[in-house]
XYZ file of C-alpha atoms in Angstrom:
564
model
C -1.493 26.243 -47.150
C 1.553 28.647 -47.884
C -0.313 29.436 -51.237
C -3.618 29.948 -49.437
C -2.040 32.372 -47.087
C -0.452 34.417 -49.833
C -3.606 34.478 -51.777
C -5.453 35.715 -48.511
C -2.773 38.640 -48.172
C -3.444 39.262 -51.972
C -7.075 39.763 -51.047
C -6.252 42.021 -48.043
C -3.863 44.321 -49.968
C -6.052 44.490 -53.021
C -8.356 46.570 -50.725
C -5.545 48.587 -49.379
C -7.636 51.823 -49.933
C -10.317 50.287 -47.405
C -7.746 49.313 -44.712
C -10.019 50.825 -42.003
C -12.939 48.684 -42.910
C -11.241 45.325 -43.718
C -9.228 43.012 -41.737
C -7.562 39.547 -41.969
C -10.780 37.897 -40.796
C -12.632 39.417 -43.542
C -9.727 38.612 -46.043
C -10.245 34.979 -44.843
C -14.067 35.100 -45.557
C -13.628 36.550 -48.941
C -11.018 34.006 -49.785
C -13.299 31.346 -48.642
C -16.251 32.579 -50.740
C -13.854 32.862 -53.763
C -12.961 29.232 -53.252
C -16.388 28.039 -52.888
C -17.398 29.722 -56.198
C -14.438 28.134 -57.960
C -15.543 24.770 -56.507
C -19.049 25.502 -57.586
C -17.895 26.051 -60.965
C -15.812 23.009 -61.162
C -18.823 20.889 -59.915
C -21.009 22.355 -62.645
C -18.434 21.353 -65.250
C -18.173 17.855 -63.626
C -21.905 17.342 -63.690
C -22.193 18.277 -67.200
C -19.632 15.564 -68.087
C -21.562 12.581 -66.370
C -24.321 10.649 -68.126
C -24.761 7.558 -65.992
C -27.422 8.350 -63.357
C -26.146 6.345 -60.404
C -22.694 8.138 -60.794
C -24.073 11.400 -61.332
C -26.241 11.048 -58.052
C -23.096 10.024 -56.156
C -21.127 12.968 -57.595
C -23.986 15.562 -56.668
C -24.093 14.375 -53.126
C -20.474 14.105 -52.477
C -19.496 17.376 -54.149
C -22.536 19.077 -52.202
C -20.949 17.767 -48.908
C -17.688 18.976 -49.948
C -18.869 22.395 -50.795
C -20.580 22.971 -47.370
C -18.474 20.746 -45.150
C -21.425 18.398 -44.399
C -20.718 15.057 -42.621
C -23.767 13.368 -44.242
C -26.187 13.882 -46.887
C -29.179 12.257 -48.659
C -30.557 12.604 -52.176
C -34.473 12.042 -53.088
C -35.831 12.120 -56.657
C -39.368 12.476 -57.593
C -40.641 9.389 -59.663
C -41.185 11.047 -63.042
C -43.185 7.745 -64.164
C -45.965 8.930 -61.827
C -48.178 11.474 -63.254
C -49.199 12.603 -60.001
C -45.900 13.857 -59.090
C -47.107 15.709 -55.739
C -48.744 12.623 -54.163
C -47.186 11.206 -51.049
C -45.578 8.168 -52.671
C -43.748 9.831 -55.502
C -40.766 10.916 -53.587
C -37.871 8.331 -53.369
C -34.791 7.931 -51.454
C -32.100 7.379 -53.792
C -28.654 8.068 -52.382
C -27.128 8.596 -48.797
C -23.565 9.135 -47.523
C -22.061 9.547 -44.204
C -18.508 10.118 -43.216
C -18.962 9.041 -39.595
C -21.080 5.803 -39.911
C -21.728 3.261 -42.552
C -25.190 3.969 -44.311
C -27.084 1.347 -46.397
C -27.595 3.099 -49.665
C -29.585 0.107 -51.141
C -32.836 1.035 -49.641
C -35.740 2.702 -51.569
C -38.910 3.905 -50.009
C -41.505 6.501 -50.512
C -41.250 9.664 -48.185
C -44.177 11.076 -46.577
C -45.248 14.754 -46.966
C -44.948 15.316 -43.326
C -41.207 14.912 -43.610
C -38.462 17.338 -44.107
C -37.554 16.201 -47.743
C -41.417 15.602 -48.603
C -42.346 19.260 -47.346
C -39.542 20.817 -49.438
C -40.573 18.425 -52.577
C -44.214 19.764 -52.248
C -43.546 23.450 -51.483
C -40.215 24.310 -53.123
C -39.169 26.066 -49.970
C -35.619 25.750 -48.452
C -35.414 24.587 -44.780
C -32.320 25.211 -42.706
C -32.166 24.152 -38.859
C -29.369 24.724 -36.560
C -30.787 21.985 -34.398
C -33.253 19.668 -36.148
C -34.389 18.314 -32.607
C -35.892 21.517 -31.753
C -38.334 22.393 -34.420
C -41.224 24.844 -33.996
C -44.202 23.235 -32.444
C -46.552 24.395 -35.230
C -44.351 23.343 -38.209
C -46.226 21.420 -40.784
C -43.367 19.025 -41.076
C -41.535 16.747 -38.491
C -38.177 15.036 -38.037
C -38.006 11.332 -37.649
C -35.237 10.489 -35.268
C -35.520 6.629 -35.911
C -32.440 6.620 -38.038
C -30.348 8.260 -35.319
C -31.649 5.755 -32.858
C -30.989 2.664 -35.098
C -27.559 3.957 -36.043
C -26.258 5.578 -32.837
C -26.089 9.015 -34.616
C -26.942 12.641 -33.706
C -28.231 14.737 -36.289
C -28.116 18.417 -35.542
C -27.854 21.139 -38.229
C -29.811 20.228 -41.308
C -30.094 21.991 -44.544
C -32.887 20.846 -47.289
C -33.072 22.362 -50.489
C -35.139 21.622 -53.632
C -33.619 20.493 -56.919
C -35.194 22.956 -59.308
C -34.847 22.548 -63.152
C -34.718 25.299 -65.527
C -38.490 25.558 -65.725
C -38.848 25.768 -61.870
C -40.146 22.296 -61.548
C -39.056 20.220 -58.626
C -37.143 17.179 -59.669
C -35.861 16.066 -56.247
C -34.499 17.092 -52.952
C -30.887 17.487 -51.470
C -30.539 17.147 -47.767
C -27.270 17.994 -46.100
C -26.739 17.098 -42.527
C -24.194 18.331 -39.895
C -21.854 21.125 -41.132
C -18.462 20.458 -39.312
C -15.793 22.793 -38.313
C -13.225 20.367 -39.562
C -14.006 18.000 -42.236
C -11.613 15.120 -40.993
C -13.724 14.892 -37.673
C -15.802 11.753 -37.063
C -19.165 12.345 -35.194
C -19.021 9.380 -33.136
C -20.702 10.729 -30.099
C -23.195 13.442 -28.902
C -20.471 15.466 -27.236
C -18.361 15.664 -30.570
C -21.576 16.537 -32.372
C -22.306 19.456 -30.073
C -18.725 20.852 -30.048
C -17.977 20.250 -33.827
C -21.214 20.814 -35.813
C -22.165 24.453 -37.056
C -25.319 25.712 -38.557
C -25.457 26.295 -42.310
C -24.944 30.197 -42.798
C -26.586 32.244 -45.688
C -23.696 31.950 -48.092
C -23.900 28.143 -47.742
C -27.455 27.959 -48.267
C -27.287 30.179 -51.370
C -24.267 28.106 -52.780
C -26.175 24.855 -52.006
C -29.411 26.216 -53.627
C -27.240 27.010 -56.779
C -25.727 23.730 -56.768
C -28.931 21.931 -56.327
C -30.406 23.720 -59.358
C -27.257 22.870 -61.492
C -27.618 19.213 -60.196
C -31.432 19.263 -61.181
C -30.508 20.069 -64.855
C -27.690 17.532 -64.943
C -30.116 14.946 -63.615
C -32.760 15.865 -65.934
C -30.533 15.625 -68.953
C -29.163 12.222 -67.669
C -32.736 11.055 -67.433
C -33.653 12.585 -70.877
C -30.609 10.901 -72.517
C -31.592 7.566 -70.801
C -35.122 8.033 -72.101
C -33.867 8.583 -75.513
C -31.626 5.629 -75.229
C -34.559 3.590 -74.066
C -36.723 4.696 -76.822
C -34.161 3.859 -79.538
C -33.506 0.567 -77.871
C -37.205 -0.249 -78.029
C -37.271 0.774 -81.694
C -34.278 -1.578 -82.446
C -36.028 -4.431 -80.651
C -39.234 -3.682 -82.359
C -37.546 -3.342 -85.744
C -35.731 -6.665 -85.321
C -38.846 -8.512 -84.326
C -40.847 -7.077 -87.174
C -38.368 -8.408 -89.677
C -38.015 -11.816 -88.018
C -41.710 -12.239 -87.593
C -41.998 -12.564 -91.322
C -40.545 -16.010 -90.578
C -41.723 -18.013 -87.614
C -38.640 -20.200 -87.779
C -36.094 -17.412 -87.397
C -38.096 -15.521 -84.976
C -35.754 -14.401 -82.129
C -32.442 -15.224 -84.135
C -31.178 -11.740 -84.005
C -31.675 -11.637 -80.187
C -29.935 -14.950 -79.665
C -27.111 -13.816 -81.969
C -26.661 -10.698 -79.796
C -26.598 -12.404 -76.588
C -23.817 -14.821 -77.770
C -21.843 -11.716 -79.290
C -22.248 -9.619 -76.252
C -21.155 -12.654 -73.993
C -18.082 -12.911 -76.271
C -17.168 -9.244 -76.204
C -17.430 -9.062 -72.300
C -15.326 -12.504 -72.006
C -12.724 -10.711 -74.264
C -12.921 -7.663 -72.292
C -12.244 -9.545 -69.054
C -9.412 -11.681 -70.323
C -5.992 -10.776 -68.728
C -3.814 -13.001 -70.921
C -3.793 -14.495 -74.430
C -4.640 -12.897 -77.649
C -7.595 -10.773 -76.018
C -5.167 -9.262 -73.269
C -5.315 -5.800 -74.590
C -9.109 -5.860 -75.788
C -11.313 -3.536 -73.994
C -14.861 -2.178 -74.694
C -16.395 0.869 -73.233
C -20.035 0.905 -72.299
C -20.800 2.842 -75.143
C -18.909 0.446 -77.570
C -20.962 -2.432 -75.973
C -24.121 -0.732 -76.728
C -23.114 -0.126 -80.260
C -22.318 -3.807 -80.524
C -25.630 -4.523 -79.232
C -27.369 -2.471 -81.718
C -25.389 -3.957 -84.473
C -26.298 -7.259 -83.315
C -30.146 -6.619 -83.175
C -30.094 -5.100 -86.622
C -27.579 -7.119 -88.423
C -30.367 -8.763 -90.551
C -32.570 -5.856 -90.975
C -31.879 -5.938 -94.808
C -33.935 -8.836 -94.898
C -36.905 -6.469 -95.219
C -35.900 -6.258 -98.986
C -35.979 -9.943 -99.521
C -38.987 -11.482 -100.915
C -41.166 -13.180 -98.277
C -41.401 -16.534 -100.262
C -37.674 -16.527 -100.516
C -37.345 -15.988 -96.623
C -39.702 -18.740 -95.731
C -38.871 -21.156 -98.512
C -38.448 -24.628 -96.767
C -38.260 -26.841 -99.693
C -36.702 -26.672 -103.233
C -40.020 -26.295 -104.743
C -42.525 -23.942 -103.076
C -45.682 -25.504 -101.932
C -47.757 -24.392 -104.875
C -45.353 -25.508 -107.304
C -44.940 -28.887 -105.575
C -48.628 -29.328 -105.637
C -48.772 -28.416 -109.184
C -46.107 -30.910 -110.095
C -47.887 -33.652 -108.074
C -51.118 -32.752 -109.974
C -49.527 -33.321 -113.378
C -48.173 -36.677 -112.147
C -51.809 -37.589 -111.105
C -53.090 -36.331 -114.384
C -50.655 -38.637 -116.341
C -51.473 -41.457 -114.044
C -55.185 -41.050 -114.905
C -54.331 -40.897 -118.604
C -52.593 -44.344 -118.167
C -55.625 -45.714 -116.236
C -58.018 -44.631 -119.107
C -55.370 -45.793 -121.710
C -55.438 -49.416 -120.112
C -59.226 -49.256 -119.663
C -59.807 -48.639 -123.281
C -57.028 -51.396 -124.271
C -59.037 -53.944 -121.837
C -62.289 -52.814 -123.405
C -61.028 -53.449 -127.105
C -59.757 -56.966 -125.816
C -63.372 -57.844 -124.966
C -64.883 -56.344 -128.074
C -62.257 -58.055 -130.336
C -62.929 -61.489 -128.765
C -66.612 -61.141 -128.638
C -68.295 -64.303 -130.510
C -65.091 -66.188 -131.090
C -64.503 -69.842 -129.767
C -62.966 -69.832 -126.138
C -63.419 -66.038 -126.283
C -63.697 -65.580 -122.791
C -60.711 -67.375 -121.671
C -58.633 -65.531 -124.240
C -60.125 -62.166 -123.098
C -59.562 -62.845 -119.385
C -55.862 -63.723 -120.173
C -55.451 -60.554 -122.248
C -57.116 -58.497 -119.800
C -55.178 -59.768 -116.947
C -51.818 -58.935 -118.820
C -52.988 -55.622 -119.317
C -54.027 -55.077 -115.663
C -50.684 -56.217 -114.524
C -49.078 -53.615 -116.661
C -51.352 -51.070 -115.247
C -50.617 -52.115 -111.724
C -46.773 -51.858 -112.516
C -47.041 -48.404 -113.861
C -49.375 -47.160 -110.940
C -46.692 -48.510 -108.485
C -44.007 -46.748 -110.463
C -46.162 -43.708 -110.165
C -46.155 -44.107 -106.379
C -42.483 -44.448 -106.406
C -42.166 -41.443 -108.577
C -44.213 -39.470 -106.038
C -41.999 -40.696 -103.050
C -38.749 -39.919 -104.843
C -40.049 -36.410 -105.845
C -40.889 -35.727 -102.148
C -37.436 -36.776 -101.109
C -35.806 -34.784 -103.843
C -37.749 -31.817 -102.877
C -36.380 -31.935 -99.397
C -33.314 -29.653 -98.945
C -30.020 -31.297 -97.954
C -28.327 -29.756 -94.942
C -24.849 -30.543 -96.508
C -23.891 -30.901 -100.264
C -25.137 -34.155 -101.622
C -22.476 -36.807 -102.338
C -21.712 -37.306 -105.932
C -23.530 -40.675 -106.395
C -26.655 -39.502 -104.429
C -26.608 -36.281 -106.555
C -26.233 -38.345 -109.915
C -29.256 -40.410 -108.898
C -31.089 -37.230 -108.229
C -30.325 -35.740 -111.569
C -31.462 -38.903 -113.353
C -34.842 -38.742 -111.654
C -35.217 -35.184 -112.641
C -34.243 -36.067 -116.204
C -36.948 -38.660 -116.299
C -39.499 -36.282 -114.982
C -38.499 -33.757 -117.592
C -39.065 -36.347 -120.185
C -42.594 -37.297 -119.153
C -45.429 -35.262 -120.505
C -49.211 -35.100 -119.769
C -52.217 -33.900 -121.615
C -53.230 -30.341 -120.807
C -56.713 -28.806 -120.962
C -56.286 -27.965 -124.623
C -55.288 -31.434 -125.504
C -51.618 -30.719 -126.012
C -48.616 -32.495 -124.388
C -46.810 -30.605 -121.733
C -43.731 -31.697 -119.584
C -44.291 -32.794 -116.052
C -41.683 -30.381 -114.927
C -40.412 -27.081 -116.807
C -37.197 -25.309 -116.442
C -37.977 -23.706 -113.138
C -38.742 -26.969 -111.473
C -35.610 -28.617 -113.039
C -33.470 -26.011 -111.683
C -34.892 -26.113 -108.185
C -34.859 -30.012 -107.946
C -31.126 -29.780 -108.908
C -30.115 -27.902 -105.987
C -27.364 -29.802 -104.253
C -27.694 -28.131 -100.946
C -30.266 -26.175 -99.121
C -33.601 -25.149 -100.635
C -32.649 -21.943 -102.601
C -31.686 -21.639 -106.385
C -28.565 -19.591 -107.090
C -31.038 -16.440 -107.955
C -32.815 -16.842 -104.619
C -29.710 -17.423 -102.753
C -28.338 -14.236 -104.119
C -31.504 -12.482 -103.032
C -30.900 -13.983 -99.445
C -27.197 -12.632 -99.613
C -28.317 -9.141 -100.490
C -29.668 -8.703 -97.022
C -26.151 -7.885 -95.745
C -25.851 -5.222 -98.136
C -29.123 -3.965 -97.653
C -28.529 -3.867 -93.806
C -25.664 -1.599 -94.413
C -27.532 0.704 -96.713
C -30.384 1.045 -94.256
C -28.130 1.687 -91.206
C -25.870 4.073 -93.011
C -28.882 6.240 -93.578
C -29.431 6.725 -89.598
C -27.634 9.920 -88.392
C -25.618 8.056 -85.654
C -23.723 10.075 -83.139
C -19.952 9.602 -83.242
C -19.898 6.918 -80.639
C -22.235 4.720 -82.507
C -20.842 5.602 -86.166
C -19.329 2.010 -86.524
C -22.669 0.244 -86.163
C -23.272 -0.001 -90.141
C -19.699 -1.365 -90.566
C -20.058 -3.871 -87.734
C -23.301 -5.400 -89.034
C -22.206 -5.180 -92.739
C -19.603 -7.985 -92.554
C -21.243 -10.816 -90.577
C -21.246 -13.136 -93.566
C -17.660 -12.259 -94.480
C -14.766 -14.867 -94.141
C -11.380 -14.055 -93.085
C -10.099 -15.695 -96.367
C -12.123 -13.533 -98.711
C -14.801 -16.198 -99.470
C -17.594 -14.434 -97.851
C -20.261 -11.781 -98.991
C -21.275 -9.333 -99.708
C -17.829 -7.557 -100.529
C -15.599 -10.599 -100.189
C -13.116 -8.606 -98.034
C -10.270 -10.383 -96.054
C -9.139 -10.414 -92.420
C -7.796 -6.798 -92.239
C -11.150 -5.318 -93.258
C -13.185 -7.189 -90.802
C -13.711 -5.738 -87.276
C -13.204 -7.899 -84.281
C -16.852 -7.276 -83.221
C -17.974 -8.504 -86.508
C -16.047 -11.621 -86.268
C -17.453 -12.375 -83.067
C -20.982 -11.675 -84.550
C -20.041 -14.185 -87.453
C -19.279 -17.145 -85.090
C -22.640 -16.320 -83.127
C -24.519 -16.117 -86.252
C -23.313 -19.369 -87.610
C -23.609 -21.223 -84.200
C -27.194 -20.039 -83.720
C -28.158 -21.166 -87.180
C -26.712 -24.682 -86.724
C -28.400 -25.320 -83.377
C -31.789 -23.629 -84.266
C -34.662 -25.449 -85.787
C -35.539 -24.910 -89.411
C -38.116 -26.321 -91.723
C -35.537 -28.260 -93.542
C -33.474 -29.488 -90.359
C -33.704 -30.576 -86.804
C -31.646 -28.560 -84.360
C -27.955 -29.668 -84.259
C -26.383 -30.822 -81.223
C -24.144 -28.096 -79.707
C -21.106 -30.547 -79.795
C -21.498 -30.974 -83.374
C -21.849 -27.307 -83.950
C -18.700 -26.445 -82.044
C -16.951 -29.037 -84.240
C -18.152 -27.284 -87.349
C -16.992 -23.956 -86.144
C -13.560 -25.335 -85.426
C -13.440 -26.785 -88.763
C -14.410 -23.463 -90.515
C -11.670 -21.824 -88.404
C -9.010 -24.484 -89.716
C -10.069 -23.680 -93.221
C -9.448 -20.007 -92.629
C -13.233 -18.833 -92.828
C -13.437 -17.961 -89.067
C -11.128 -16.222 -86.591
C -9.467 -19.120 -84.627
C -8.813 -16.869 -81.517
C -12.669 -15.877 -81.590
C -13.767 -19.630 -81.921
C -11.396 -20.683 -79.210
C -13.015 -17.979 -76.984
C -16.283 -19.079 -77.832
C -15.425 -22.672 -76.823
C -13.220 -22.208 -73.885
C -15.410 -19.808 -72.216
C -18.481 -21.699 -72.964
C -20.229 -18.798 -74.662
C -22.872 -21.344 -76.046
C -24.185 -21.905 -72.725
C -25.791 -18.575 -72.745
C -28.499 -20.109 -74.967
C -28.691 -23.377 -73.036
C -29.016 -21.376 -69.975
C -31.881 -19.427 -71.648
C -33.459 -22.569 -72.816
C -33.519 -24.089 -69.486
C -34.903 -21.045 -67.692
C -37.772 -20.921 -70.307
């Protein structure tokens, strides 16, 4: 207060030459105007720094009330999604504040064009009333006292200004109610209102109009940023779906991994003790993590589709060709024995007891054919089983039997269309049927592994803003292991961000519990056990795995499945 009086004297004596025309009351007014301009500038700076639309609207309304000394206020926005922006149902109540009574700010309803706010929204005019209960009888608008009646409030002075953007378009309406002599006074009854409430003078009207225009630009910028964010989010979602739709079995994988990862990040953020006590994520950092999760497998665009969708060791076409060769060899053996039987009957023709001898010899040959045909049936069954990918590494004894069978097939030949002899299986089939785990050969597995590097290379080409610059790095390492046994770089714990460690756990859990062509979904209890084992081996972050289990992050997918 002392500093303010000192400043008032400075204003007074700075006009010493005009002493006959200036007094302390004028100095007070000049100082008040100076303070209001300073506050208006500070408000402008504050508005430019806020991006969250709800926070911004609250700030606009509170600062407008502070600037004008208003007891209450309301803020309305035109619904920009409606092309008919001037129709009766496009202006929506968004925020309300009141120092004297509690106001429900959760309501949202269209405002009629005959209301004060609606009229200003349609015309762009500014309205100011000393007492809103005494409007001109011929006014094209009206005041609705239902709020006052329901809340035992008395609205008196009202200022309604349009929120104009830089092009003169109307974005919304700012309504200020009951300018007070003293900000701390509560307007609890009509007598207090009549004594305490002042009309809005021209200076305040001009300042409010200036603030409303600044607010309109800030709101438009915020909505524009939101629209860009929504556009990018939809692009990320569409890109993720486009990649995963190449393989129906992995469709939705990135979304589920992202849901699990985000749940872990929020759980770590909320933790007040333990290894994650000091871990905090801003809303922008969470957005970056979400984008990284949705795009972590984008590099699969560079992986051949037959590798992505390969469900067995031999592709369907190769498997059918192998079966066809076995069928061809079986037919050869049929023809061979048919010829042998024909020779038997020819050789015994005209000899004593020929029929009996021919029947015995034929029966022996038919039994051999029967045995060989049964063997061919066994071969086809074993081939089908050998072609099924193993979820885990085959035990040594089982793998040895598989290799014996593969070698047997490699030694079998059939007659091709040119009359030459060809092996039932070649080098490529031998290599595929010798796979000990999964369905991919080493070369195919390397192609799958390349997706992590390709994801990084693709994401690195995007011109990310500073707050999203770590997205490529987070997505890059989702197949890395803390002990350096992962890919594509084989880096160790210090080079793997916490967000990536979370994504890795989510990625493994989703893969274990999801259905694939070569396996049924694994029970969640078993999947958690495997995660714990991987942490024991040093592959995964023990703290992250414990968080995943203790906070029951896995229930995110269970709840989703139940809701579907």
